[in-house]
PDB file of C-alpha atoms and ligand atoms in Angstrom:
ATOM      1  CA  MET A   1     -12.283  20.770  14.140  1.00 74.00           C
ATOM      2  CA  SER A   2     -11.610  19.328  17.592  1.00 84.00           C
ATOM      3  CA  VAL A   3     -10.666  15.711  18.057  1.00 81.00           C
ATOM      4  CA  ARG A   4     -13.439  13.529  19.424  1.00 85.00           C
ATOM      5  CA  LYS A   5     -12.063  10.107  18.740  1.00 92.00           C
ATOM      6  CA  ARG A   6      -8.662   8.449  18.366  1.00 92.00           C
ATOM      7  CA  SER A   7      -7.967   5.415  16.253  1.00 94.00           C
ATOM      8  CA  LEU A   8      -4.927   3.270  15.641  1.00 96.00           C
ATOM      9  CA  LEU A   9      -4.953   1.587  12.264  1.00 97.00           C
ATOM     10  CA  LYS A  10      -2.555  -1.124  11.183  1.00 96.00           C
ATOM     11  CA  VAL A  11      -1.766  -0.864   7.501  1.00 97.00           C
ATOM     12  CA  ILE A  12       0.339  -3.383   5.663  1.00 95.00           C
ATOM     13  CA  VAL A  13       1.994  -2.779   2.321  1.00 95.00           C
ATOM     14  CA  LEU A  14       2.441  -5.714  -0.046  1.00 94.00           C
ATOM     15  CA  GLY A  15       3.713  -6.270  -3.558  1.00 95.00           C
ATOM     16  CA  ASP A  16       6.701  -7.586  -5.446  1.00 94.00           C
ATOM     17  CA  SER A  17      10.192  -6.582  -4.458  1.00 92.00           C
ATOM     18  CA  GLY A  18      11.297  -3.369  -6.186  1.00 94.00           C
ATOM     19  CA  VAL A  19       7.856  -1.881  -6.931  1.00 97.00           C
ATOM     20  CA  GLY A  20       8.483   0.993  -4.503  1.00 96.00           C
ATOM     21  CA  LYS A  21       6.750  -0.004  -1.249  1.00 95.00           C
ATOM     22  CA  THR A  22       9.479   1.351   1.026  1.00 92.00           C
ATOM     23  CA  SER A  23       9.844   4.480  -1.120  1.00 93.00           C
ATOM     24  CA  LEU A  24       6.116   5.235  -0.945  1.00 96.00           C
ATOM     25  CA  MET A  25       6.205   4.937   2.848  1.00 94.00           C
ATOM     26  CA  ASN A  26       9.299   7.125   3.111  1.00 92.00           C
ATOM     27  CA  GLN A  27       7.739   9.742   0.888  1.00 95.00           C
ATOM     28  CA  TYR A  28       4.518   9.676   2.877  1.00 96.00           C
ATOM     29  CA  VAL A  29       5.999   9.651   6.376  1.00 93.00           C
ATOM     30  CA  HIS A  30       9.351  11.446   5.969  1.00 91.00           C
ATOM     31  CA  LYS A  31       8.831  13.378   2.710  1.00 89.00           C
ATOM     32  CA  LYS A  32      12.023  11.842   1.362  1.00 88.00           C
ATOM     33  CA  PHE A  33      12.923   9.864  -1.725  1.00 89.00           C
ATOM     34  CA  ASN A  34      16.053   7.768  -2.024  1.00 79.00           C
ATOM     35  CA  GLN A  35      17.231   6.681  -5.444  1.00 75.00           C
ATOM     36  CA  GLN A  36      19.470   4.009  -3.989  1.00 68.00           C
ATOM     37  CA  TYR A  37      17.958   0.599  -3.678  1.00 56.00           C
ATOM     38  CA  LYS A  38      17.852  -0.405  -0.020  1.00 58.00           C
ATOM     39  CA  ALA A  39      16.026  -3.654   0.465  1.00 52.00           C
ATOM     40  CA  THR A  40      15.984  -3.556   4.235  1.00 53.00           C
ATOM     41  CA  ILE A  41      14.893  -1.065   6.830  1.00 51.00           C
ATOM     42  CA  GLY A  42      15.370  -1.606  10.540  1.00 52.00           C
ATOM     43  CA  ALA A  43      11.927  -1.042  11.984  1.00 56.00           C
ATOM     44  CA  ASP A  44       8.894  -3.230  11.446  1.00 74.00           C
ATOM     45  CA  PHE A  45       6.658  -0.224  11.017  1.00 86.00           C
ATOM     46  CA  VAL A  46       6.517   3.568  10.880  1.00 89.00           C
ATOM     47  CA  THR A  47       3.703   5.726  12.202  1.00 93.00           C
ATOM     48  CA  LYS A  48       2.039   8.896  11.055  1.00 95.00           C
ATOM     49  CA  GLU A  49      -0.789  10.832  12.657  1.00 96.00           C
ATOM     50  CA  ILE A  50      -3.464  12.446  10.546  1.00 95.00           C
ATOM     51  CA  GLN A  51      -6.740  14.092  11.334  1.00 95.00           C
ATOM     52  CA  ILE A  52      -9.775  12.908   9.389  1.00 94.00           C
ATOM     53  CA  GLU A  53     -12.744  15.091  10.299  1.00 91.00           C
ATOM     54  CA  ASP A  54     -13.067  14.801  14.085  1.00 92.00           C
ATOM     55  CA  ARG A  55     -10.823  11.769  14.392  1.00 94.00           C
ATOM     56  CA  LEU A  56      -7.156  11.615  15.148  1.00 96.00           C
ATOM     57  CA  VAL A  57      -5.826   8.609  13.299  1.00 96.00           C
ATOM     58  CA  THR A  58      -2.470   6.974  13.903  1.00 96.00           C
ATOM     59  CA  LEU A  59      -1.503   5.006  10.844  1.00 96.00           C
ATOM     60  CA  GLN A  60       0.884   2.226  11.765  1.00 96.00           C
ATOM     61  CA  ILE A  61       2.361   1.265   8.412  1.00 95.00           C
ATOM     62  CA  TRP A  62       4.168  -2.061   8.193  1.00 93.00           C
ATOM     63  CA  ASP A  63       6.877  -2.635   5.639  1.00 87.00           C
ATOM     64  CA  THR A  64       8.644  -5.816   4.681  1.00 82.00           C
ATOM     65  CA  ALA A  65      12.404  -6.099   5.002  1.00 72.00           C
ATOM     66  CA  GLY A  66      12.839  -7.821   1.670  1.00 70.00           C
ATOM     67  CA  GLN A  67      11.225 -11.115   2.714  1.00 73.00           C
ATOM     68  CA  GLU A  68       8.506 -10.529   0.111  1.00 75.00           C
ATOM     69  CA  ARG A  69      10.851 -12.191  -2.364  1.00 73.00           C
ATOM     70  CA  PHE A  70      10.243 -15.471  -0.579  1.00 70.00           C
ATOM     71  CA  GLN A  71       6.597 -14.801   0.290  1.00 64.00           C
ATOM     72  CA  SER A  72       7.215 -15.708   3.928  1.00 73.00           C
ATOM     73  CA  LEU A  73       6.274 -12.715   6.008  1.00 76.00           C
ATOM     74  CA  GLY A  74       5.221 -14.382   9.211  1.00 78.00           C
ATOM     75  CA  VAL A  75       2.013 -14.231  11.140  1.00 80.00           C
ATOM     76  CA  ALA A  76       2.879 -11.089  13.184  1.00 83.00           C
ATOM     77  CA  PHE A  77       3.127  -9.078  10.007  1.00 88.00           C
ATOM     78  CA  TYR A  78      -0.454  -9.822   8.984  1.00 90.00           C
ATOM     79  CA  ARG A  79      -2.092 -10.059  12.405  1.00 90.00           C
ATOM     80  CA  GLY A  80      -4.748  -7.445  13.137  1.00 93.00           C
ATOM     81  CA  ALA A  81      -4.353  -5.540   9.871  1.00 95.00           C
ATOM     82  CA  ASP A  82      -7.029  -2.901   9.221  1.00 96.00           C
ATOM     83  CA  CYS A  83      -6.110  -2.212   5.603  1.00 97.00           C
ATOM     84  CA  CYS A  84      -3.895  -3.803   2.973  1.00 97.00           C
ATOM     85  CA  VAL A  85      -2.154  -1.613   0.403  1.00 98.00           C
ATOM     86  CA  LEU A  86      -1.169  -3.552  -2.719  1.00 98.00           C
ATOM     87  CA  VAL A  87       1.516  -2.000  -4.889  1.00 98.00           C
ATOM     88  CA  TYR A  88       2.670  -2.799  -8.423  1.00 98.00           C
ATOM     89  CA  ASP A  89       4.965  -1.014 -10.870  1.00 98.00           C
ATOM     90  CA  VAL A  90       3.082   0.232 -13.970  1.00 98.00           C
ATOM     91  CA  ASN A  91       6.250  -0.478 -16.000  1.00 98.00           C
ATOM     92  CA  VAL A  92       6.602  -4.135 -14.955  1.00 98.00           C
ATOM     93  CA  LEU A  93       3.922  -6.571 -16.104  1.00 98.00           C
ATOM     94  CA  LYS A  94       4.946  -9.316 -13.714  1.00 98.00           C
ATOM     95  CA  SER A  95       4.350  -7.060 -10.711  1.00 98.00           C
ATOM     96  CA  PHE A  96       0.756  -6.615 -11.911  1.00 98.00           C
ATOM     97  CA  ASP A  97       0.258 -10.306 -12.651  1.00 98.00           C
ATOM     98  CA  THR A  98       1.280 -11.271  -9.110  1.00 97.00           C
ATOM     99  CA  LEU A  99      -1.366  -9.029  -7.491  1.00 97.00           C
ATOM    100  CA  ASP A 100      -3.763 -11.978  -7.367  1.00 97.00           C
ATOM    101  CA  ASN A 101      -1.218 -13.932  -5.331  1.00 94.00           C
ATOM    102  CA  TRP A 102      -0.639 -11.067  -2.884  1.00 94.00           C
ATOM    103  CA  HIS A 103      -4.354 -10.468  -2.495  1.00 96.00           C
ATOM    104  CA  ASP A 104      -5.114 -14.133  -1.845  1.00 93.00           C
ATOM    105  CA  GLU A 105      -2.069 -14.615   0.355  1.00 91.00           C
ATOM    106  CA  PHE A 106      -3.139 -11.670   2.481  1.00 93.00           C
ATOM    107  CA  LEU A 107      -6.667 -13.012   2.982  1.00 93.00           C
ATOM    108  CA  LYS A 108      -5.297 -16.432   3.832  1.00 90.00           C
ATOM    109  CA  GLN A 109      -2.638 -15.243   6.301  1.00 90.00           C
ATOM    110  CA  ALA A 110      -4.510 -12.366   7.951  1.00 91.00           C
ATOM    111  CA  ASN A 111      -7.517 -14.581   8.568  1.00 86.00           C
ATOM    112  CA  VAL A 112      -9.910 -11.614   8.346  1.00 88.00           C
ATOM    113  CA  SER A 113     -13.470 -12.066   9.529  1.00 86.00           C
ATOM    114  CA  ASP A 114     -15.120 -10.846   6.317  1.00 90.00           C
ATOM    115  CA  PRO A 115     -12.941 -11.197   3.185  1.00 89.00           C
ATOM    116  CA  GLN A 116     -15.699  -9.653   1.005  1.00 89.00           C
ATOM    117  CA  THR A 117     -15.552  -6.281   2.742  1.00 92.00           C
ATOM    118  CA  PHE A 118     -11.950  -6.123   3.932  1.00 96.00           C
ATOM    119  CA  PRO A 119     -10.358  -2.799   2.811  1.00 97.00           C
ATOM    120  CA  PHE A 120      -7.706  -3.064   0.115  1.00 98.00           C
ATOM    121  CA  ILE A 121      -6.174  -0.180  -1.864  1.00 98.00           C
ATOM    122  CA  LEU A 122      -4.220  -0.624  -5.097  1.00 98.00           C
ATOM    123  CA  LEU A 123      -1.330   1.650  -6.063  1.00 98.00           C
ATOM    124  CA  GLY A 124       0.188   1.675  -9.553  1.00 98.00           C
ATOM    125  CA  ASN A 125       3.590   3.203  -8.791  1.00 98.00           C
ATOM    126  CA  LYS A 126       6.445   4.781 -10.804  1.00 98.00           C
ATOM    127  CA  VAL A 127       4.171   6.664 -13.231  1.00 98.00           C
ATOM    128  CA  ASP A 128       6.950   9.276 -13.545  1.00 98.00           C
ATOM    129  CA  ILE A 129       9.317   6.989 -15.450  1.00 98.00           C
ATOM    130  CA  ASP A 130       9.926   8.137 -19.010  1.00 96.00           C
ATOM    131  CA  GLY A 131       6.930  10.461 -18.753  1.00 93.00           C
ATOM    132  CA  GLY A 132       4.670   7.409 -18.714  1.00 91.00           C
ATOM    133  CA  ASN A 133       5.964   6.127 -22.063  1.00 95.00           C
ATOM    134  CA  SER A 134       7.403   2.933 -20.634  1.00 97.00           C
ATOM    135  CA  ARG A 135       4.272   1.792 -18.860  1.00 97.00           C
ATOM    136  CA  VAL A 136       2.976  -1.633 -19.799  1.00 98.00           C
ATOM    137  CA  VAL A 137      -0.143  -1.801 -17.624  1.00 98.00           C
ATOM    138  CA  SER A 138      -2.929   0.569 -18.675  1.00 97.00           C
ATOM    139  CA  GLN A 139      -5.116   2.394 -16.213  1.00 97.00           C
ATOM    140  CA  LYS A 140      -8.091   0.569 -17.742  1.00 98.00           C
ATOM    141  CA  LYS A 141      -6.573  -2.831 -17.041  1.00 98.00           C
ATOM    142  CA  ALA A 142      -5.782  -1.888 -13.443  1.00 98.00           C
ATOM    143  CA  LYS A 143      -9.289  -0.548 -12.872  1.00 98.00           C
ATOM    144  CA  GLU A 144     -10.791  -3.743 -14.294  1.00 98.00           C
ATOM    145  CA  TRP A 145      -8.775  -5.780 -11.815  1.00 98.00           C
ATOM    146  CA  CYS A 146     -10.012  -3.546  -8.979  1.00 98.00           C
ATOM    147  CA  ALA A 147     -13.619  -3.921 -10.141  1.00 97.00           C
ATOM    148  CA  SER A 148     -13.287  -7.696 -10.266  1.00 96.00           C
ATOM    149  CA  ARG A 149     -12.018  -7.721  -6.678  1.00 95.00           C
ATOM    150  CA  GLY A 150     -14.967  -5.860  -5.187  1.00 93.00           C
ATOM    151  CA  ASN A 151     -14.239  -2.264  -6.248  1.00 95.00           C
ATOM    152  CA  ILE A 152     -10.862  -1.669  -4.693  1.00 97.00           C
ATOM    153  CA  PRO A 153      -9.878   2.041  -4.802  1.00 98.00           C
ATOM    154  CA  TYR A 154      -7.029   2.684  -7.254  1.00 98.00           C
ATOM    155  CA  PHE A 155      -4.367   5.405  -7.395  1.00 98.00           C
ATOM    156  CA  GLU A 156      -1.484   5.991  -9.774  1.00 98.00           C
ATOM    157  CA  THR A 157       1.491   7.182  -7.795  1.00 98.00           C
ATOM    158  CA  SER A 158       5.091   8.260  -7.904  1.00 98.00           C
ATOM    159  CA  ALA A 159       7.128   8.014  -4.735  1.00 98.00           C
ATOM    160  CA  LYS A 160       9.867   9.895  -6.568  1.00 97.00           C
ATOM    161  CA  GLU A 161       7.802  12.880  -7.722  1.00 98.00           C
ATOM    162  CA  ASP A 162       5.395  12.712  -4.770  1.00 98.00           C
ATOM    163  CA  ILE A 163       2.352  12.159  -6.980  1.00 98.00           C
ATOM    164  CA  ASN A 164      -0.849  11.021  -5.227  1.00 98.00           C
ATOM    165  CA  VAL A 165       1.023   9.690  -2.193  1.00 98.00           C
ATOM    166  CA  ASP A 166      -0.839  11.734   0.445  1.00 98.00           C
ATOM    167  CA  THR A 167      -4.140  11.233  -1.366  1.00 98.00           C
ATOM    168  CA  ALA A 168      -3.665   7.482  -1.400  1.00 98.00           C
ATOM    169  CA  PHE A 169      -2.875   7.213   2.326  1.00 98.00           C
ATOM    170  CA  ILE A 170      -5.808   9.467   3.238  1.00 97.00           C
ATOM    171  CA  CYS A 171      -7.970   7.042   1.295  1.00 98.00           C
ATOM    172  CA  VAL A 172      -6.350   4.197   3.236  1.00 98.00           C
ATOM    173  CA  ALA A 173      -7.337   5.834   6.529  1.00 97.00           C
ATOM    174  CA  LYS A 174     -10.885   6.649   5.407  1.00 97.00           C
ATOM    175  CA  THR A 175     -11.499   3.204   3.958  1.00 96.00           C
ATOM    176  CA  ALA A 176     -10.210   1.483   7.072  1.00 95.00           C
ATOM    177  CA  LEU A 177     -12.258   3.749   9.365  1.00 95.00           C
ATOM    178  CA  ALA A 178     -15.385   3.050   7.341  1.00 92.00           C
ATOM    179  CA  ASN A 179     -14.857  -0.669   7.931  1.00 88.00           C
ATOM    180  CA  GLU A 180     -14.358  -0.369  11.722  1.00 81.00           C
TER     181      GLU A 180
HETATM  182  P1  LIG B 201      10.366  -2.150  -2.521  1.00 65.09           P
HETATM  183  O1  LIG B 201      11.267  -3.331  -2.698  1.00 65.09           O
HETATM  184  O2  LIG B 201       8.988  -2.433  -3.033  1.00 65.09           O
HETATM  185  O3  LIG B 201      10.348  -1.620  -1.117  1.00 65.09           O
HETATM  186  O4  LIG B 201      10.920  -0.987  -3.458  1.00 65.09           O
HETATM  187  P2  LIG B 201      11.852   0.265  -3.072  1.00 65.09           P
HETATM  188  O5  LIG B 201      11.041   1.331  -2.396  1.00 65.09           O
HETATM  189  O6  LIG B 201      13.059  -0.207  -2.373  1.00 65.09           O
HETATM  190  O7  LIG B 201      12.198   0.847  -4.518  1.00 65.09           O
HETATM  191  C1  LIG B 201      12.912   0.086  -5.470  1.00 65.09           C
HETATM  192  C2  LIG B 201      13.640   1.017  -6.431  1.00 65.09           C
HETATM  193  O8  LIG B 201      12.691   1.768  -7.194  1.00 65.09           O
HETATM  194  C3  LIG B 201      14.519   2.044  -5.719  1.00 65.09           C
HETATM  195  O9  LIG B 201      15.683   2.241  -6.508  1.00 65.09           O
HETATM  196  C4  LIG B 201      13.687   3.301  -5.720  1.00 65.09           C
HETATM  197  O10 LIG B 201      14.468   4.457  -5.705  1.00 65.09           O
HETATM  198  C5  LIG B 201      12.899   3.158  -7.011  1.00 65.09           C
HETATM  199  N1  LIG B 201      11.566   3.796  -6.955  1.00 65.09           N
HETATM  200  C6  LIG B 201      10.619   3.618  -6.017  1.00 65.09           C
HETATM  201  N2  LIG B 201       9.517   4.345  -6.290  1.00 65.09           N
HETATM  202  C7  LIG B 201       9.771   5.005  -7.439  1.00 65.09           C
HETATM  203  C8  LIG B 201       9.016   5.925  -8.237  1.00 65.09           C
HETATM  204  O11 LIG B 201       7.857   6.295  -7.951  1.00 65.09           O
HETATM  205  N3  LIG B 201       9.623   6.386  -9.381  1.00 65.09           N
HETATM  206  C9  LIG B 201      10.875   6.011  -9.745  1.00 65.09           C
HETATM  207  N4  LIG B 201      11.375   6.530 -10.862  1.00 65.09           N
HETATM  208  N5  LIG B 201      11.621   5.152  -9.003  1.00 65.09           N
HETATM  209  C10 LIG B 201      11.074   4.656  -7.873  1.00 65.09           C
HETATM  210 MG1  LIG B 202      11.215  -2.409   0.603  1.00 65.09          MG
END
């Protein structure tokens, strides 16, 4: 299909330190997974182009450089976001319990025009660990949270095994486009 329209979408990725935000982005954009823990990357964002039907979409995906530990990400990080990807680790209860804070913090800082319809996506990451035997947050619980926050789309992912990573970011693009 030929391209009839181009869009640039700013996507920000939020969640507790260590849940796999940087790894998910690396897997999606560079098809790489790094076992080593590297809290900081140099760039503010990475980009990836995808075609969704007749649109060429440039996803501009913003990562934190470890400042999420102090919850002080600065106004430039949030400004003009088109979609917010929330990430937790299915094996770490605290990372699920803090989703409310990230969600509310985003709405407060990004100052979006309509908080009711703003596109969020939730990712439950690291489903590969121990074949799923060490998970402490059930899919049901995660889906209930999504329902209570206005039907946020939910995906269970592994940045390590490349499970659902492409699917999730395609959903990010589609959801953001639908809200344009
Ligand atoms: P961030 O602080 O949220 O950016 O988390 P990182 O992407 O830096 O990941 C933290 C640690 O978890 C690193 O050691 C990663 O290699 C590891 N990690 C990230 N995603 C996964 C995953 O899907 N499965 C497993 N087993 N480890 C992961
Ligand atoms: Mg990181």
